[in-house]
PDB file of C-alpha atoms in Angstrom:
ATOM      1  CA  MET A  24      90.205 105.382 132.676  1.00  0.00           C
ATOM      2  CA  GLU A  25      90.227 104.975 136.450  1.00  0.00           C
ATOM      3  CA  LYS A  26      93.646 104.264 137.908  1.00  0.00           C
ATOM      4  CA  GLU A  27      94.151 100.911 139.615  1.00  0.00           C
ATOM      5  CA  HIS A  28      94.444 101.253 143.376  1.00  0.00           C
ATOM      6  CA  LEU A  29      97.458  99.674 145.126  1.00  0.00           C
ATOM      7  CA  LEU A  30      98.187  99.450 148.844  1.00  0.00           C
ATOM      8  CA  VAL A  31     101.773  99.479 150.181  1.00  0.00           C
ATOM      9  CA  VAL A  32     102.135  98.154 153.740  1.00  0.00           C
ATOM     10  CA  ASP A  33     105.555  98.808 155.274  1.00  0.00           C
ATOM     11  CA  ASP A  34     106.665 100.346 158.568  1.00  0.00           C
ATOM     12  CA  ASP A  35     109.627 102.133 156.932  1.00  0.00           C
ATOM     13  CA  ASP A  36     108.581 105.714 156.147  1.00  0.00           C
ATOM     14  CA  GLU A  37     111.178 106.110 153.385  1.00  0.00           C
ATOM     15  CA  ILE A  38     110.162 102.901 151.597  1.00  0.00           C
ATOM     16  CA  ARG A  39     106.472 103.849 151.739  1.00  0.00           C
ATOM     17  CA  ALA A  40     107.181 107.328 150.327  1.00  0.00           C
ATOM     18  CA  LEU A  41     109.530 105.968 147.652  1.00  0.00           C
ATOM     19  CA  LEU A  42     107.098 103.334 146.431  1.00  0.00           C
ATOM     20  CA  GLN A  43     104.105 105.650 146.532  1.00  0.00           C
ATOM     21  CA  ASP A  44     105.926 108.247 144.435  1.00  0.00           C
ATOM     22  CA  TYR A  45     107.324 105.693 141.973  1.00  0.00           C
ATOM     23  CA  LEU A  46     104.105 103.743 141.483  1.00  0.00           C
ATOM     24  CA  GLU A  47     102.011 106.893 141.127  1.00  0.00           C
ATOM     25  CA  LYS A  48     104.402 108.170 138.448  1.00  0.00           C
ATOM     26  CA  ASN A  49     103.767 104.887 136.628  1.00  0.00           C
ATOM     27  CA  GLY A  50     100.014 105.263 136.492  1.00  0.00           C
ATOM     28  CA  PHE A  51      98.646 103.824 139.737  1.00  0.00           C
ATOM     29  CA  ARG A  52      96.720 105.295 142.627  1.00  0.00           C
ATOM     30  CA  VAL A  53      98.565 104.354 145.809  1.00  0.00           C
ATOM     31  CA  SER A  54      97.606 104.213 149.480  1.00  0.00           C
ATOM     32  CA  THR A  55     100.067 103.353 152.228  1.00  0.00           C
ATOM     33  CA  ALA A  56      99.906 101.807 155.705  1.00  0.00           C
ATOM     34  CA  ALA A  57     102.505 101.296 158.422  1.00  0.00           C
ATOM     35  CA  ASP A  58     100.870  98.310 160.133  1.00  0.00           C
ATOM     36  CA  GLY A  59      97.991  95.847 160.054  1.00  0.00           C
ATOM     37  CA  ALA A  60      95.458  98.177 161.664  1.00  0.00           C
ATOM     38  CA  ALA A  61      96.109 100.887 159.069  1.00  0.00           C
ATOM     39  CA  MET A  62      95.985  98.274 156.294  1.00  0.00           C
ATOM     40  CA  ARG A  63      92.529  97.159 157.394  1.00  0.00           C
ATOM     41  CA  ARG A  64      91.271 100.745 157.507  1.00  0.00           C
ATOM     42  CA  VAL A  65      92.330 101.308 153.895  1.00  0.00           C
ATOM     43  CA  LEU A  66      90.794  98.011 152.734  1.00  0.00           C
ATOM     44  CA  ALA A  67      87.509  98.810 154.489  1.00  0.00           C
ATOM     45  CA  ALA A  68      87.317 102.273 152.933  1.00  0.00           C
ATOM     46  CA  ASP A  69      88.297 101.638 149.317  1.00  0.00           C
ATOM     47  CA  PRO A  70      88.638  98.600 146.982  1.00  0.00           C
ATOM     48  CA  VAL A  71      92.277  97.632 146.344  1.00  0.00           C
ATOM     49  CA  LYS A  72      93.620  95.783 143.298  1.00  0.00           C
ATOM     50  CA  LEU A  73      96.875  94.560 144.880  1.00  0.00           C
ATOM     51  CA  VAL A  74      98.729  94.730 148.210  1.00  0.00           C
ATOM     52  CA  VAL A  75     102.512  95.113 148.560  1.00  0.00           C
ATOM     53  CA  LEU A  76     103.140  93.665 152.026  1.00  0.00           C
ATOM     54  CA  ASP A  77     106.348  93.711 154.055  1.00  0.00           C
ATOM     55  CA  VAL A  78     107.058  90.619 156.166  1.00  0.00           C
ATOM     56  CA  MET A  79     108.711  92.482 159.054  1.00  0.00           C
ATOM     57  CA  LEU A  80     106.023  94.659 160.611  1.00  0.00           C
ATOM     58  CA  PRO A  81     105.321  95.742 164.207  1.00  0.00           C
ATOM     59  CA  GLY A  82     102.527  93.831 165.909  1.00  0.00           C
ATOM     60  CA  GLU A  83     101.031  91.442 163.371  1.00  0.00           C
ATOM     61  CA  ASP A  84     103.762  90.543 160.896  1.00  0.00           C
ATOM     62  CA  GLY A  85     103.257  90.314 157.143  1.00  0.00           C
ATOM     63  CA  LEU A  86     102.795  86.552 157.192  1.00  0.00           C
ATOM     64  CA  ALA A  87      99.910  86.806 159.674  1.00  0.00           C
ATOM     65  CA  LEU A  88      98.366  89.605 157.622  1.00  0.00           C
ATOM     66  CA  CYS A  89      98.727  87.586 154.414  1.00  0.00           C
ATOM     67  CA  ARG A  90      96.930  84.685 156.086  1.00  0.00           C
ATOM     68  CA  ALA A  91      94.133  87.018 157.186  1.00  0.00           C
ATOM     69  CA  LEU A  92      93.814  88.518 153.711  1.00  0.00           C
ATOM     70  CA  ARG A  93      93.564  85.077 152.143  1.00  0.00           C
ATOM     71  CA  ALA A  94      90.820  84.069 154.578  1.00  0.00           C
ATOM     72  CA  GLU A  95      88.723  86.995 153.380  1.00  0.00           C
ATOM     73  CA  SER A  96      89.623  87.713 149.745  1.00  0.00           C
ATOM     74  CA  GLU A  97      91.615  86.887 146.636  1.00  0.00           C
ATOM     75  CA  ILE A  98      93.346  90.299 146.436  1.00  0.00           C
ATOM     76  CA  PRO A  99      96.817  89.644 144.952  1.00  0.00           C
ATOM     77  CA  VAL A 100      99.684  90.012 147.436  1.00  0.00           C
ATOM     78  CA  VAL A 101     103.353  90.726 146.736  1.00  0.00           C
ATOM     79  CA  MET A 102     105.529  90.079 149.784  1.00  0.00           C
ATOM     80  CA  LEU A 103     108.671  92.077 150.585  1.00  0.00           C
ATOM     81  CA  THR A 104     111.130  89.734 152.301  1.00  0.00           C
ATOM     82  CA  ALA A 105     114.637  89.978 153.733  1.00  0.00           C
ATOM     83  CA  LEU A 106     117.486  89.119 151.398  1.00  0.00           C
ATOM     84  CA  ASN A 107     117.996  85.344 151.099  1.00  0.00           C
ATOM     85  CA  ASP A 108     115.369  84.578 153.755  1.00  0.00           C
ATOM     86  CA  GLU A 109     114.026  81.430 152.114  1.00  0.00           C
ATOM     87  CA  THR A 110     111.840  80.519 155.085  1.00  0.00           C
ATOM     88  CA  ASP A 111     109.765  83.713 154.855  1.00  0.00           C
ATOM     89  CA  ARG A 112     109.494  83.246 151.110  1.00  0.00           C
ATOM     90  CA  ILE A 113     108.275  79.649 151.310  1.00  0.00           C
ATOM     91  CA  VAL A 114     105.852  80.357 154.150  1.00  0.00           C
ATOM     92  CA  GLY A 115     104.497  83.413 152.330  1.00  0.00           C
ATOM     93  CA  LEU A 116     103.831  81.401 149.181  1.00  0.00           C
ATOM     94  CA  GLU A 117     102.288  78.639 151.293  1.00  0.00           C
ATOM     95  CA  LEU A 118      99.889  81.200 152.736  1.00  0.00           C
ATOM     96  CA  GLY A 119      98.858  82.309 149.251  1.00  0.00           C
ATOM     97  CA  ALA A 120     101.109  85.252 148.344  1.00  0.00           C
ATOM     98  CA  ASP A 121     101.239  85.729 144.581  1.00  0.00           C
ATOM     99  CA  ASP A 122     104.874  86.776 144.447  1.00  0.00           C
ATOM    100  CA  TYR A 123     107.768  88.078 146.502  1.00  0.00           C
ATOM    101  CA  VAL A 124     110.582  90.582 146.113  1.00  0.00           C
ATOM    102  CA  THR A 125     113.676  90.470 148.321  1.00  0.00           C
ATOM    103  CA  LYS A 126     115.124  93.558 150.024  1.00  0.00           C
ATOM    104  CA  PRO A 127     117.007  95.551 148.933  1.00  0.00           C
ATOM    105  CA  PHE A 128     114.996  95.671 145.731  1.00  0.00           C
ATOM    106  CA  SER A 129     114.634  97.755 142.620  1.00  0.00           C
ATOM    107  CA  PRO A 130     111.315  99.642 142.352  1.00  0.00           C
ATOM    108  CA  ARG A 131     111.466  98.844 138.646  1.00  0.00           C
ATOM    109  CA  GLU A 132     111.516  95.096 139.399  1.00  0.00           C
ATOM    110  CA  LEU A 133     108.599  95.453 141.798  1.00  0.00           C
ATOM    111  CA  LEU A 134     106.657  97.418 139.189  1.00  0.00           C
ATOM    112  CA  ALA A 135     107.276  94.674 136.605  1.00  0.00           C
ATOM    113  CA  ARG A 136     106.011  91.983 138.956  1.00  0.00           C
ATOM    114  CA  ILE A 137     102.937  94.033 139.865  1.00  0.00           C
ATOM    115  CA  ARG A 138     102.107  94.504 136.192  1.00  0.00           C
ATOM    116  CA  VAL A 139     102.460  90.765 135.483  1.00  0.00           C
ATOM    117  CA  ILE A 140     100.066  89.884 138.306  1.00  0.00           C
ATOM    118  CA  LEU A 141      97.517  92.549 137.377  1.00  0.00           C
ATOM    119  CA  ARG A 142      97.663  91.539 133.716  1.00  0.00           C
ATOM    120  CA  ARG A 143      96.943  87.975 134.721  1.00  0.00           C
ATOM    121  CA  THR A 144      94.011  88.917 136.953  1.00  0.00           C
ATOM    122  CA  ARG A 145      92.502  91.240 134.310  1.00  0.00           C
ATOM    123  CA  HIS A 146      92.565  88.577 131.626  1.00  0.00           C
ATOM    124  CA  THR A 147      91.688  85.501 133.650  1.00  0.00           C
ATOM    125  CA  PRO A 148      88.621  84.095 131.876  1.00  0.00           C
ATOM    126  CA  VAL A 149      85.470  83.544 133.893  1.00  0.00           C
ATOM    127  CA  THR A 150      84.917  79.794 133.970  1.00  0.00           C
ATOM    128  CA  THR A 151      82.708  77.442 135.891  1.00  0.00           C
ATOM    129  CA  GLU A 152      84.917  75.578 138.322  1.00  0.00           C
ATOM    130  CA  PRO A 153      84.215  71.869 138.769  1.00  0.00           C
ATOM    131  CA  ARG A 154      82.765  70.937 142.123  1.00  0.00           C
ATOM    132  CA  LEU A 155      84.983  67.865 142.437  1.00  0.00           C
ATOM    133  CA  SER A 156      88.014  66.434 140.654  1.00  0.00           C
ATOM    134  CA  HIS A 157      88.416  62.635 140.933  1.00  0.00           C
ATOM    135  CA  PHE A 158      91.823  60.986 140.438  1.00  0.00           C
ATOM    136  CA  SER A 159      93.317  57.655 141.536  1.00  0.00           C
ATOM    137  CA  GLY A 160      90.714  57.208 144.255  1.00  0.00           C
ATOM    138  CA  TRP A 161      91.210  60.741 145.603  1.00  0.00           C
ATOM    139  CA  GLN A 162      88.813  63.686 145.381  1.00  0.00           C
ATOM    140  CA  LEU A 163      89.623  67.397 145.355  1.00  0.00           C
ATOM    141  CA  GLN A 164      86.759  69.543 146.651  1.00  0.00           C
ATOM    142  CA  HIS A 165      87.307  72.921 144.998  1.00  0.00           C
ATOM    143  CA  ALA A 166      84.938  75.036 147.076  1.00  0.00           C
ATOM    144  CA  GLY A 167      86.557  74.182 150.401  1.00  0.00           C
ATOM    145  CA  ARG A 168      90.083  73.475 149.115  1.00  0.00           C
ATOM    146  CA  GLN A 169      89.845  70.037 150.677  1.00  0.00           C
ATOM    147  CA  LEU A 170      91.408  66.761 149.623  1.00  0.00           C
ATOM    148  CA  ILE A 171      89.430  63.573 150.319  1.00  0.00           C
ATOM    149  CA  SER A 172      91.488  60.392 150.597  1.00  0.00           C
ATOM    150  CA  PRO A 173      90.345  57.028 149.172  1.00  0.00           C
ATOM    151  CA  ASP A 174      89.228  56.000 152.692  1.00  0.00           C
ATOM    152  CA  GLY A 175      87.213  59.206 153.168  1.00  0.00           C
ATOM    153  CA  LEU A 176      89.648  61.238 155.283  1.00  0.00           C
ATOM    154  CA  ALA A 177      89.362  65.016 154.719  1.00  0.00           C
ATOM    155  CA  ILE A 178      92.745  66.745 154.340  1.00  0.00           C
ATOM    156  CA  PRO A 179      92.762  70.573 154.270  1.00  0.00           C
ATOM    157  CA  LEU A 180      95.178  72.204 151.815  1.00  0.00           C
ATOM    158  CA  SER A 181      96.925  75.548 151.988  1.00  0.00           C
ATOM    159  CA  LEU A 182      96.085  77.911 149.130  1.00  0.00           C
ATOM    160  CA  ALA A 183      99.493  77.260 147.533  1.00  0.00           C
ATOM    161  CA  GLU A 184      99.050  73.474 147.769  1.00  0.00           C
ATOM    162  CA  TYR A 185      95.549  73.751 146.305  1.00  0.00           C
ATOM    163  CA  ARG A 186      96.732  75.904 143.395  1.00  0.00           C
ATOM    164  CA  LEU A 187      99.550  73.489 142.584  1.00  0.00           C
ATOM    165  CA  LEU A 188      97.329  70.402 142.705  1.00  0.00           C
ATOM    166  CA  LYS A 189      94.659  72.128 140.608  1.00  0.00           C
ATOM    167  CA  VAL A 190      97.222  72.977 137.913  1.00  0.00           C
ATOM    168  CA  LEU A 191      98.654  69.453 137.903  1.00  0.00           C
ATOM    169  CA  LEU A 192      95.139  68.020 137.552  1.00  0.00           C
ATOM    170  CA  GLU A 193      94.312  70.414 134.716  1.00  0.00           C
ATOM    171  CA  HIS A 194      97.465  69.233 132.898  1.00  0.00           C
ATOM    172  CA  ALA A 195      97.376  65.587 133.970  1.00  0.00           C
ATOM    173  CA  ASN A 196      99.850  63.243 132.246  1.00  0.00           C
ATOM    174  CA  ARG A 197     101.819  66.192 130.872  1.00  0.00           C
ATOM    175  CA  VAL A 198     105.233  67.299 132.071  1.00  0.00           C
ATOM    176  CA  LEU A 199     105.258  70.833 133.493  1.00  0.00           C
ATOM    177  CA  SER A 200     108.534  72.629 134.179  1.00  0.00           C
ATOM    178  CA  ARG A 201     109.137  74.576 137.384  1.00  0.00           C
ATOM    179  CA  ASP A 202     108.828  77.813 135.416  1.00  0.00           C
ATOM    180  CA  GLN A 203     105.462  76.707 133.997  1.00  0.00           C
ATOM    181  CA  LEU A 204     104.193  75.738 137.439  1.00  0.00           C
ATOM    182  CA  LEU A 205     105.231  79.098 138.879  1.00  0.00           C
ATOM    183  CA  ASP A 206     103.567  80.879 135.961  1.00  0.00           C
ATOM    184  CA  TYR A 207     100.334  78.871 136.125  1.00  0.00           C
ATOM    185  CA  THR A 208     100.005  79.132 139.898  1.00  0.00           C
ATOM    186  CA  ARG A 209     101.183  82.700 140.515  1.00  0.00           C
ATOM    187  CA  GLY A 210     101.723  84.371 137.138  1.00  0.00           C
ATOM    188  CA  ARG A 211     105.321  85.271 137.965  1.00  0.00           C
ATOM    189  CA  GLU A 212     108.664  84.942 136.273  1.00  0.00           C
ATOM    190  CA  ALA A 213     110.709  82.292 138.064  1.00  0.00           C
ATOM    191  CA  VAL A 214     113.834  83.365 139.868  1.00  0.00           C
ATOM    192  CA  PRO A 215     116.788  81.224 138.695  1.00  0.00           C
ATOM    193  CA  PHE A 216     117.212  78.191 140.989  1.00  0.00           C
ATOM    194  CA  ASP A 217     114.009  79.038 142.857  1.00  0.00           C
ATOM    195  CA  ARG A 218     113.076  75.825 144.693  1.00  0.00           C
ATOM    196  CA  SER A 219     109.735  76.923 146.125  1.00  0.00           C
ATOM    197  CA  VAL A 220     107.962  74.600 143.668  1.00  0.00           C
ATOM    198  CA  ASP A 221     110.052  71.650 144.866  1.00  0.00           C
ATOM    199  CA  MET A 222     109.055  72.393 148.451  1.00  0.00           C
ATOM    200  CA  LEU A 223     105.368  72.560 147.508  1.00  0.00           C
ATOM    201  CA  VAL A 224     105.564  69.322 145.515  1.00  0.00           C
ATOM    202  CA  SER A 225     107.172  67.625 148.514  1.00  0.00           C
ATOM    203  CA  ARG A 226     104.381  68.819 150.811  1.00  0.00           C
ATOM    204  CA  LEU A 227     101.687  67.832 148.317  1.00  0.00           C
ATOM    205  CA  ARG A 228     103.189  64.349 148.038  1.00  0.00           C
ATOM    206  CA  GLN A 229     102.921  64.055 151.822  1.00  0.00           C
ATOM    207  CA  ARG A 230      99.249  65.021 151.640  1.00  0.00           C
ATOM    208  CA  LEU A 231      98.710  62.372 148.951  1.00  0.00           C
ATOM    209  CA  SER A 232     100.762  59.688 150.774  1.00  0.00           C
ATOM    210  CA  ASP A 233     102.907  59.539 147.652  1.00  0.00           C
ATOM    211  CA  ASP A 234     106.248  57.848 148.467  1.00  0.00           C
ATOM    212  CA  PRO A 235     108.919  60.525 147.756  1.00  0.00           C
ATOM    213  CA  ARG A 236     111.488  57.811 146.933  1.00  0.00           C
ATOM    214  CA  ASN A 237     109.211  56.220 144.337  1.00  0.00           C
ATOM    215  CA  PRO A 238     106.234  58.538 143.722  1.00  0.00           C
ATOM    216  CA  ALA A 239     103.348  57.053 141.792  1.00  0.00           C
ATOM    217  CA  LEU A 240     101.142  60.147 141.474  1.00  0.00           C
ATOM    218  CA  ILE A 241     103.423  63.176 141.127  1.00  0.00           C
ATOM    219  CA  ARG A 242     106.484  61.993 139.273  1.00  0.00           C
ATOM    220  CA  THR A 243     109.718  63.893 138.828  1.00  0.00           C
ATOM    221  CA  VAL A 244     110.887  63.957 135.209  1.00  0.00           C
ATOM    222  CA  ARG A 245     114.629  64.536 135.398  1.00  0.00           C
ATOM    223  CA  ASN A 246     115.806  67.856 133.955  1.00  0.00           C
ATOM    224  CA  GLU A 247     112.234  68.679 132.895  1.00  0.00           C
ATOM    225  CA  GLY A 248     109.812  69.063 135.800  1.00  0.00           C
ATOM    226  CA  TYR A 249     106.835  67.246 137.282  1.00  0.00           C
ATOM    227  CA  MET A 250     103.890  65.239 135.969  1.00  0.00           C
ATOM    228  CA  LEU A 251     100.707  64.066 137.652  1.00  0.00           C
ATOM    229  CA  CYS A 252     100.105  60.510 136.440  1.00  0.00           C
ATOM    230  CA  SER A 253      96.412  59.747 136.655  1.00  0.00           C
ATOM    231  CA  ALA A 254      93.162  59.894 134.751  1.00  0.00           C
ATOM    232  CA  VAL A 255      91.059  62.818 136.010  1.00  0.00           C
ATOM    233  CA  GLN A 256      87.260  63.040 136.068  1.00  0.00           C
ATOM    234  CA  LEU A 257      85.405  66.277 136.789  1.00  0.00           C
ATOM    235  CA  GLU A 258      82.084  66.553 138.580  1.00  0.00           C
ATOM    236  CA  ARG A 259      80.189  69.823 138.237  1.00  0.00           C
TER     237      ARG A 259
END
């Protein structure tokens, strides 16, 4: 069986060597890059199953590179972020990163997260996506990740906002916990007290003009999670 190809992008020589050695010992084929230019050369030369991407890079930083990757492909991305740097974490997830690991980190933890993401992508069933989802006067255009308001205004969504709304629509009128939302949207195990979902819900409510003090569409169910309260119709 052909080994799955991973790409590690980090400007620290020791981290690149450590991760390459560790991941190769655990059954992967690994390429490395020290910056965005080297990353693009690897991606152009050989298909990659997943990218491990450091936020702090010379030139284009990891967040800019994640944005560029998402504009071109759906290759899973695991971000490496500074310890307790919530801003990088939230922005990375907003841009479409599938997961994050904070430095200093255990290679074993990174390996576990990589395996979870790859397992999800291998076993994701091929389905026909609806063209439009209609709910409470709103429309979600799936192809362009665009939200259309009841008065016809087009509102672009980030990949993270789109994923969250899509999951809430697929489970309309059911309470989903934060852990379930993290799992459905990114296939990751939630970090205790991780509030990235709360931040995304807040931003999605703004997009939907849903009053945060008394939300009608995305309701908070105390001690349980969130629920999208609407009938949903699909148009294919």
